[in-house]
mmCIF file with all atom_site columns, C-alpha atoms in Angstrom:
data_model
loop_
_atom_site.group_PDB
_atom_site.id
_atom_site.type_symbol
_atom_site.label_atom_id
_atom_site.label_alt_id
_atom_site.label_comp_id
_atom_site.label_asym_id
_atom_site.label_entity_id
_atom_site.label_seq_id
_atom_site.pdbx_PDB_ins_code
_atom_site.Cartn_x
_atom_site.Cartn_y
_atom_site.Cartn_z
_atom_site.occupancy
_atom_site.B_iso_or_equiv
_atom_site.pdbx_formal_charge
_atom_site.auth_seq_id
_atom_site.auth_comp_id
_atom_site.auth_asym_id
_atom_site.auth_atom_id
_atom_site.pdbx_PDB_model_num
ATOM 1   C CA . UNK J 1 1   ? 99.990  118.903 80.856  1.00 42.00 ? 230 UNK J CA 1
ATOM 2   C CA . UNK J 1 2   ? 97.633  121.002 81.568  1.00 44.00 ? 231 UNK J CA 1
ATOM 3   C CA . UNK J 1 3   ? 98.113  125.367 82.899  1.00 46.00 ? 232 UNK J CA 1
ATOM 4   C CA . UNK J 1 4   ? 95.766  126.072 85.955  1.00 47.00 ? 233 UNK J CA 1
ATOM 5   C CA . UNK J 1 5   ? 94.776  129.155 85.184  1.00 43.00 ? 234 UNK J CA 1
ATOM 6   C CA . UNK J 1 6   ? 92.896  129.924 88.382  1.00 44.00 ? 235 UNK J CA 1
ATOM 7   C CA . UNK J 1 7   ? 91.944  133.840 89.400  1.00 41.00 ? 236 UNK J CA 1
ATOM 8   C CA . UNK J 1 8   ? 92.121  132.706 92.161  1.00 42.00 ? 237 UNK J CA 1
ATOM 9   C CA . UNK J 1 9   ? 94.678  134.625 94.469  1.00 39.00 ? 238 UNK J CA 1
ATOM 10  C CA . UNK J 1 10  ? 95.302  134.328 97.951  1.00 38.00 ? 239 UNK J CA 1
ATOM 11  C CA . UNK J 1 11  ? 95.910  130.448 99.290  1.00 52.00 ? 240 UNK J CA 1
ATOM 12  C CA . UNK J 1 12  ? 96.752  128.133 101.301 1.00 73.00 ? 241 UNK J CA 1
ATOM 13  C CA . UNK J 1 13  ? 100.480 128.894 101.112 1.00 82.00 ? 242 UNK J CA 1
ATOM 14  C CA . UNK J 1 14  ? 101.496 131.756 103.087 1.00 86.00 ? 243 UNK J CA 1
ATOM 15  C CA . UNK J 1 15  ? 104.733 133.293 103.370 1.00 88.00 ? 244 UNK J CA 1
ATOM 16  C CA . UNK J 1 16  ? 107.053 135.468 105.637 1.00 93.00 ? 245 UNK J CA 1
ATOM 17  C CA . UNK J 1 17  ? 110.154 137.402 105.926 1.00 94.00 ? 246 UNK J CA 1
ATOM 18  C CA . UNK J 1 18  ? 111.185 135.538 108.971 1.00 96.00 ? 247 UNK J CA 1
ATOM 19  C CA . UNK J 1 19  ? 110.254 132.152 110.962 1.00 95.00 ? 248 UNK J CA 1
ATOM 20  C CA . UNK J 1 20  ? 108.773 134.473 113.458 1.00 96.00 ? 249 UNK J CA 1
ATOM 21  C CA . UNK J 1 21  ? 106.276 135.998 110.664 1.00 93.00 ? 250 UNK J CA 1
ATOM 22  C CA . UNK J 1 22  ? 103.835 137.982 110.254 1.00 95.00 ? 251 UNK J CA 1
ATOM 23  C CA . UNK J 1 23  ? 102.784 135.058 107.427 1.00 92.00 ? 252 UNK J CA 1
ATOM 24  C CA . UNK J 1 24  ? 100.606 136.373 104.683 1.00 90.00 ? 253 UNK J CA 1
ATOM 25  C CA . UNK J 1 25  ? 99.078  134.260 101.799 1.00 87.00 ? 254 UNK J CA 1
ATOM 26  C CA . UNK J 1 26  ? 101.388 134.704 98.982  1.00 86.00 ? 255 UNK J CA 1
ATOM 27  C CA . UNK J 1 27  ? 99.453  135.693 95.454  1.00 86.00 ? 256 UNK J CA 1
ATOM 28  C CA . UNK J 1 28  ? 99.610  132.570 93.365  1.00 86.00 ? 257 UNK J CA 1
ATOM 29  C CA . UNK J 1 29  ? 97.612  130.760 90.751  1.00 86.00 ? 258 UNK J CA 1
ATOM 30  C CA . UNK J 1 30  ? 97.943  127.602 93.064  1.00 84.00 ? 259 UNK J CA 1
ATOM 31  C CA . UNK J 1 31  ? 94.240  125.358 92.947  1.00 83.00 ? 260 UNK J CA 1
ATOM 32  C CA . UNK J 1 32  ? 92.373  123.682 95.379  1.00 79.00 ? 261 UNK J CA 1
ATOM 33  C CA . UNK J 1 33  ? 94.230  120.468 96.743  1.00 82.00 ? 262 UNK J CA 1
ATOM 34  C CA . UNK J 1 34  ? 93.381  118.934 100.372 1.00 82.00 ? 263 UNK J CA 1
ATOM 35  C CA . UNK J 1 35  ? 96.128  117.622 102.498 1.00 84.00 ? 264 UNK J CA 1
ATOM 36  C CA . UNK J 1 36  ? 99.026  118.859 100.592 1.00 88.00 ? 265 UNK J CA 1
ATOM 37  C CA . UNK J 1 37  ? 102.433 116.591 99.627  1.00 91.00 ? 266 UNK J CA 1
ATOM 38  C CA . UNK J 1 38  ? 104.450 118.709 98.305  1.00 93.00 ? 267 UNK J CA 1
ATOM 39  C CA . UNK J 1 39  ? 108.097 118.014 97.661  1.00 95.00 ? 268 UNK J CA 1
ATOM 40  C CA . UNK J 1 40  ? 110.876 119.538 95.555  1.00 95.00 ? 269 UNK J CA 1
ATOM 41  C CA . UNK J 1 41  ? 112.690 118.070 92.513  1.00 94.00 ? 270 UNK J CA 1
ATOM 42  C CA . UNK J 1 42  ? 116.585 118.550 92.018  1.00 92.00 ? 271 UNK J CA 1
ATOM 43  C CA . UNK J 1 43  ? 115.950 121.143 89.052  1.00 94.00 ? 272 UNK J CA 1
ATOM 44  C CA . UNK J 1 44  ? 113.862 123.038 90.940  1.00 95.00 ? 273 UNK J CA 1
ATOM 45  C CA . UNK J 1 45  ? 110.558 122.386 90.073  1.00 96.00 ? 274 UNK J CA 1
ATOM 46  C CA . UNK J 1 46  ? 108.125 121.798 92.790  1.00 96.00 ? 275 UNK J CA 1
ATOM 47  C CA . UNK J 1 47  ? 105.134 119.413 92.915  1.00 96.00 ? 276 UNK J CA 1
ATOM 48  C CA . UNK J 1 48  ? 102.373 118.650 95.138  1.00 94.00 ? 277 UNK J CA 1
ATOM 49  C CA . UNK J 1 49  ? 100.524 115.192 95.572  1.00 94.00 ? 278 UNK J CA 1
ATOM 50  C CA . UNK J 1 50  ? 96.840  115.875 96.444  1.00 88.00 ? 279 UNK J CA 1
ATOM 51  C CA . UNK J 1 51  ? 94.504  113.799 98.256  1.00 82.00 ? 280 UNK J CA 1
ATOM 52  C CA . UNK J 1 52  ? 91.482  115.608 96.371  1.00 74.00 ? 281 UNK J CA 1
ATOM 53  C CA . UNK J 1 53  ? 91.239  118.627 94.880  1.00 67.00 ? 282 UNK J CA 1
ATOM 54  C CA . UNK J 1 54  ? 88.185  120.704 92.554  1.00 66.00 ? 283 UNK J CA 1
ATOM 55  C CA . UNK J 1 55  ? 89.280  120.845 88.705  1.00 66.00 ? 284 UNK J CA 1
ATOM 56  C CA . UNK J 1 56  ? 86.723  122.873 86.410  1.00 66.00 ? 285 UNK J CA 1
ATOM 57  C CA . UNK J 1 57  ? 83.764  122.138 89.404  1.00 68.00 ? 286 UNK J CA 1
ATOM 58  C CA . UNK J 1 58  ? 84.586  117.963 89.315  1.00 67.00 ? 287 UNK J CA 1
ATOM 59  C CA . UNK J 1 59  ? 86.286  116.543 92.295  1.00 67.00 ? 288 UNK J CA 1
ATOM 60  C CA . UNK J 1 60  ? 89.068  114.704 91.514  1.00 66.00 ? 289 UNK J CA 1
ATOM 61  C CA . UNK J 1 61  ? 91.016  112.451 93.829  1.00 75.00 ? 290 UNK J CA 1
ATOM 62  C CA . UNK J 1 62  ? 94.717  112.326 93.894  1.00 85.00 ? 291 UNK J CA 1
ATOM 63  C CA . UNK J 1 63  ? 96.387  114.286 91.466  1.00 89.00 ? 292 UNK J CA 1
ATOM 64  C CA . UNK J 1 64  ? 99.600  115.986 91.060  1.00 93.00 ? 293 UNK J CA 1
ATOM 65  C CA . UNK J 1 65  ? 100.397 119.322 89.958  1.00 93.00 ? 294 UNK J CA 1
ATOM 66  C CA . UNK J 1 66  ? 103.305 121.341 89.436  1.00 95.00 ? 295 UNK J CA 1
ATOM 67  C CA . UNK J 1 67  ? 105.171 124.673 89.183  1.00 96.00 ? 296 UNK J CA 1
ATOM 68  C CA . UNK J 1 68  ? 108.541 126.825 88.921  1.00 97.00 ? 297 UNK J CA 1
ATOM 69  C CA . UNK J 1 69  ? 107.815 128.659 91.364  1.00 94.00 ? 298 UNK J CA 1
ATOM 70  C CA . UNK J 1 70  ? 104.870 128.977 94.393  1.00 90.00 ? 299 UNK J CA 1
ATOM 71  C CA . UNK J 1 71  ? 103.045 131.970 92.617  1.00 90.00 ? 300 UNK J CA 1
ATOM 72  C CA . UNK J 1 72  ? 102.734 129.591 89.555  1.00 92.00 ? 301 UNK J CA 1
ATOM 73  C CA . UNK J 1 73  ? 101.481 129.455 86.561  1.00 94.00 ? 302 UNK J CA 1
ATOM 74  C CA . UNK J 1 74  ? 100.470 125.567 88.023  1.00 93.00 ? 303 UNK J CA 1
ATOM 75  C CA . UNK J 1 75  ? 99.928  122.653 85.784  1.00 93.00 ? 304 UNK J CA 1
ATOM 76  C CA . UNK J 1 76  ? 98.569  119.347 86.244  1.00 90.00 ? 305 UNK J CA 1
ATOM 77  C CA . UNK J 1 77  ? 101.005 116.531 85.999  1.00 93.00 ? 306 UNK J CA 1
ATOM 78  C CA . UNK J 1 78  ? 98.450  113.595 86.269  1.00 91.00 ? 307 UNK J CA 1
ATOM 79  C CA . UNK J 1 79  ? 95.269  112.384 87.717  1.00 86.00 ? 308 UNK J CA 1
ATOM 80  C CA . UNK J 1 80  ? 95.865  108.811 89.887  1.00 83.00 ? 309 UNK J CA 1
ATOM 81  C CA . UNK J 1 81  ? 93.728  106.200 89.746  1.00 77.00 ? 310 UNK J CA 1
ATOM 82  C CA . UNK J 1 82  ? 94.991  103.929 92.770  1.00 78.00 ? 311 UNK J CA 1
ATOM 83  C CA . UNK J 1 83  ? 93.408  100.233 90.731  1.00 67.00 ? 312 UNK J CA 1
ATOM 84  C CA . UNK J 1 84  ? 93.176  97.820  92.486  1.00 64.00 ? 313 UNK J CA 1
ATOM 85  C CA . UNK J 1 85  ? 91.638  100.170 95.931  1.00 67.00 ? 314 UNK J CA 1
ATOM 86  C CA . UNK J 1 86  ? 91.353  96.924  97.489  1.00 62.00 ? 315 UNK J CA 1
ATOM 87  C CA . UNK J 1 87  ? 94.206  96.386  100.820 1.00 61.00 ? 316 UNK J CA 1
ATOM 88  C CA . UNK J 1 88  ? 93.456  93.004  102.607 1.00 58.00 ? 317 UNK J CA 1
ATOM 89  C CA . UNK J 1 89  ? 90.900  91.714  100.085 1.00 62.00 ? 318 UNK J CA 1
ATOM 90  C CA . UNK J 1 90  ? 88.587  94.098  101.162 1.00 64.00 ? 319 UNK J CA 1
ATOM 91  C CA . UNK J 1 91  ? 87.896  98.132  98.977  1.00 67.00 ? 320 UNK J CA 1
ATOM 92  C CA . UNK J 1 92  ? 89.617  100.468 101.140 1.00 73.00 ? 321 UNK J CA 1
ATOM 93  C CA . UNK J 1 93  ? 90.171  104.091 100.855 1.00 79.00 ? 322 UNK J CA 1
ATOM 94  C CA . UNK J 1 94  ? 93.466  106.135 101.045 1.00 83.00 ? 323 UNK J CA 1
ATOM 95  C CA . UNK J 1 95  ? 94.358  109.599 102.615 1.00 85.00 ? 324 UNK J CA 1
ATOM 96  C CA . UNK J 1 96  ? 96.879  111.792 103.938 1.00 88.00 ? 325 UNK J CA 1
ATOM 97  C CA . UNK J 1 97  ? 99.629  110.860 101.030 1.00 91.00 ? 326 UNK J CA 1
ATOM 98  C CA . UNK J 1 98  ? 103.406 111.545 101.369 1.00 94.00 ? 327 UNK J CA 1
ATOM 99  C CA . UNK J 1 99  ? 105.273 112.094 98.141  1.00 96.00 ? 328 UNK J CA 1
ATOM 100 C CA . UNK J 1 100 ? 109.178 111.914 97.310  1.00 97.00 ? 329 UNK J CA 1
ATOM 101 C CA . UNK J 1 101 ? 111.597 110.582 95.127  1.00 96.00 ? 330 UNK J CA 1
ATOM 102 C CA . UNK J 1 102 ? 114.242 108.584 96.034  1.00 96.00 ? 331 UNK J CA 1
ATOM 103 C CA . UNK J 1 103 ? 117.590 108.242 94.980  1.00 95.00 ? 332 UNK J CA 1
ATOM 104 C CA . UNK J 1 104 ? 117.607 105.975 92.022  1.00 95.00 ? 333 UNK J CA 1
ATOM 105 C CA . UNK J 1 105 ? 114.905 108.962 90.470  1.00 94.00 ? 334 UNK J CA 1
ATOM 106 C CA . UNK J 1 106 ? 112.092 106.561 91.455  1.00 97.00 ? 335 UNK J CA 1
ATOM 107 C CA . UNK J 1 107 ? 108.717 107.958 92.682  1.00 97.00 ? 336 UNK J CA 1
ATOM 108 C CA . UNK J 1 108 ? 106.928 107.169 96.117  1.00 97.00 ? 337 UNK J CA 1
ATOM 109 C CA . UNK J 1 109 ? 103.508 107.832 97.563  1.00 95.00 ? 338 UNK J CA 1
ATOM 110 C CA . UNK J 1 110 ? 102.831 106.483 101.137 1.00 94.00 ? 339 UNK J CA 1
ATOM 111 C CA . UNK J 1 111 ? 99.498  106.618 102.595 1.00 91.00 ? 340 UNK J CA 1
ATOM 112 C CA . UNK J 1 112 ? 96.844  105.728 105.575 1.00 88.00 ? 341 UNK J CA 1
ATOM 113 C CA . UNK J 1 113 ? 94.471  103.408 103.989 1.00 84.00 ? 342 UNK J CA 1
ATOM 114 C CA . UNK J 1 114 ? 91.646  101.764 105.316 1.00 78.00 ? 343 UNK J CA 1
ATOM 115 C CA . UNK J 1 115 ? 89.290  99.257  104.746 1.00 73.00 ? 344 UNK J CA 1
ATOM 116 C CA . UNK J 1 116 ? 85.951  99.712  107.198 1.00 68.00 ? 345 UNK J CA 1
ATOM 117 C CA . UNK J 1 117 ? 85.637  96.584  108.340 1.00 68.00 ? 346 UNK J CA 1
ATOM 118 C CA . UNK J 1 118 ? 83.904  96.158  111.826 1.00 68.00 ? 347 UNK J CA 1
ATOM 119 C CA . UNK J 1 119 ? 85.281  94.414  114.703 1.00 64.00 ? 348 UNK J CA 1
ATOM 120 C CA . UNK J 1 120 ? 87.917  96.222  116.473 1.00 61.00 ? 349 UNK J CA 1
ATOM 121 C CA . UNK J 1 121 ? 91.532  96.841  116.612 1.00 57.00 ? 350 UNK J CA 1
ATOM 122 C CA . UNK J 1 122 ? 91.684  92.413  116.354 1.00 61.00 ? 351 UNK J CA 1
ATOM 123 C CA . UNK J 1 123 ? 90.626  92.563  112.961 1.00 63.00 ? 352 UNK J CA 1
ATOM 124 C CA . UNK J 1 124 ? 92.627  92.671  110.255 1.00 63.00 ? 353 UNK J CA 1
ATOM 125 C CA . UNK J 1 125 ? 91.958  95.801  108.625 1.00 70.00 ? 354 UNK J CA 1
ATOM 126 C CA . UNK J 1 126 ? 94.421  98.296  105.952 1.00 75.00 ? 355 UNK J CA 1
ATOM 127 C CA . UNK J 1 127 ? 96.806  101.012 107.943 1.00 83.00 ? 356 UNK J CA 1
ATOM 128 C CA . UNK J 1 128 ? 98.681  101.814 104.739 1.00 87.00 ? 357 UNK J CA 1
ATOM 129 C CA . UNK J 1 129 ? 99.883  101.717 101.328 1.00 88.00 ? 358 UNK J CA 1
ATOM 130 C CA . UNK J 1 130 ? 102.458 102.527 99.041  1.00 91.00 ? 359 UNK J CA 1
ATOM 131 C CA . UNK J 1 131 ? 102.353 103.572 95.025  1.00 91.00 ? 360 UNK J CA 1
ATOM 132 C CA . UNK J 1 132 ? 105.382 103.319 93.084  1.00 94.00 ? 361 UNK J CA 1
ATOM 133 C CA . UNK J 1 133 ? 106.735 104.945 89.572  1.00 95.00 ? 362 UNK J CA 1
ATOM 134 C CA . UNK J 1 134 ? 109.296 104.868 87.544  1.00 97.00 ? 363 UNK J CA 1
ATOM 135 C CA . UNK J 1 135 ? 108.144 108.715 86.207  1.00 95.00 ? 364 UNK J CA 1
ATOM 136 C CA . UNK J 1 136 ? 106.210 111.141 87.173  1.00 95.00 ? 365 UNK J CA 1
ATOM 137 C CA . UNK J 1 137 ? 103.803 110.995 84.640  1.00 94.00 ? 366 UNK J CA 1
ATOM 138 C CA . UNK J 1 138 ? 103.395 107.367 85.357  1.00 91.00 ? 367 UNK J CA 1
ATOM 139 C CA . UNK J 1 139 ? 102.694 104.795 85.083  1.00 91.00 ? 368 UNK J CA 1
ATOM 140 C CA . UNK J 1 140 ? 101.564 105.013 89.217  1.00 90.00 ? 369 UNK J CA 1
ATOM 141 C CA . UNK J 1 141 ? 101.408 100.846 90.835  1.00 88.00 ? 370 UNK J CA 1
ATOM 142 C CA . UNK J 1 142 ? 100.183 100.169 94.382  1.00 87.00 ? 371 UNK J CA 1
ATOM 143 C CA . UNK J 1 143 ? 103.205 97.845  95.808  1.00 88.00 ? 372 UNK J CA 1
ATOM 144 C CA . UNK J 1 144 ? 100.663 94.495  97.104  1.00 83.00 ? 373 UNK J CA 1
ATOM 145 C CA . UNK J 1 145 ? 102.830 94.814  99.920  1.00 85.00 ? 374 UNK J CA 1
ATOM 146 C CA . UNK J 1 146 ? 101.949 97.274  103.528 1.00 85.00 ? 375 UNK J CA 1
ATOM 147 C CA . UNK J 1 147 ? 104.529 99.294  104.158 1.00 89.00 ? 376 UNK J CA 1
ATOM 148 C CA . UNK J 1 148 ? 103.839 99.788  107.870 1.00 87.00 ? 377 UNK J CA 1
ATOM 149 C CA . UNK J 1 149 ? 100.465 98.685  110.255 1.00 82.00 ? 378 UNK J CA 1
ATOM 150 C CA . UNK J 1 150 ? 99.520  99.177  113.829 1.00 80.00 ? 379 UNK J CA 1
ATOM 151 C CA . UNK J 1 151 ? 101.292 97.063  115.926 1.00 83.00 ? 380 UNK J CA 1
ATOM 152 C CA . UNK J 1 152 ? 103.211 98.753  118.104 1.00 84.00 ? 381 UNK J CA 1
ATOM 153 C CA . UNK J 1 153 ? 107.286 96.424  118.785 1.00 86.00 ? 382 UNK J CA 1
ATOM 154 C CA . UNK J 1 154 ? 108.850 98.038  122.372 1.00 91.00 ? 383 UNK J CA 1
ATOM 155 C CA . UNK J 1 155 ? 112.278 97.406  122.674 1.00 91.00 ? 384 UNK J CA 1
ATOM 156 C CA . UNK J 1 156 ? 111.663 94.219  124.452 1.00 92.00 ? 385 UNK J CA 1
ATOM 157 C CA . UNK J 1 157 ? 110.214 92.804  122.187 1.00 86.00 ? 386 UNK J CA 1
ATOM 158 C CA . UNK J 1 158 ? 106.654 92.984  122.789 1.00 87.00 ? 387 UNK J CA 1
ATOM 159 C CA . UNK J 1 159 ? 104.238 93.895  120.905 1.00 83.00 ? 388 UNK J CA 1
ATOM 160 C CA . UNK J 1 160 ? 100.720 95.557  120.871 1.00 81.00 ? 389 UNK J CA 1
ATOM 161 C CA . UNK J 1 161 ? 98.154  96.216  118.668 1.00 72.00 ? 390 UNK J CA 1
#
């Protein structure tokens, strides 16, 4: 992997003595990451699933990064490629990822997705998707199956889209 060795100090985390604050951002080599997932392994370690982030001036979509501790050093765990992009046979785009790991040690990403096709809430169009791996490090696989769409079930069984 590779250190982040930002200057940059200051962040988006921000920290506090008490729930109540005053929050101030805590002094940390932590990069730029939108929307971030972050979640915390049983050793300790946390890392953070990033829709997009800026490495070295590139943009780089989904990556994950890690550290010991929130004022870092960070280092990059792995860039994702989500291959195929495609939900419902159509190139779709993903945002707003969740990361976790579940019991077994396996690794999760769920996420909006959609696919920009016109027509209305009657068209079959992406809500979601999920990416799957055994490590970390990868190898990352987008399950072919949605984990969750639009239609809302009431208790009586109706539904709605």
């Amino acid at each position: 992997s590779t250190s982040l060795t930002s200057a940059y100090v200051g962040s988006e985390i921000h920290i506090a003595d008490s729930p109540d604050g005053p929050f101030i951002p805590l002094k940390t080599t932590y990069p730029s990451c939108n929307n971030p997932s972050p979640w915390v392994m049983n050793n300790g370690t946390i890392v953070v699933l990033c829709s997009w982030s800026t490495v070295h001036g590139k943009l780089v979509n989904w990556r994950i990064i890690a550290a010991e501790q929130l004022e870092g050093p960070w280092r990059d765990v792995i860039e994702l490629s989500i291959t195929p992009s495609t939900r419902m046979g159509v190139n779709g785009s993903w945002e707003d990822p969740f990361i976790w790991s579940d019991i077994n040690g396996m690794w999760h990403a769920l996420s909006h997705t959609y696919t920009h096709q016109p027509g209305g809430p009657y068209v079959q169009n992406s809500i979601s998707g999920h990416l799957f791996a055994r490590h970390i490090e990868g190898p990352w696989h987008v399950s072919p199956i949605e984990p969750y769409d639009s239609v809302v079930k009431y208790i009586n069984y109706s539904t709605k889209p």
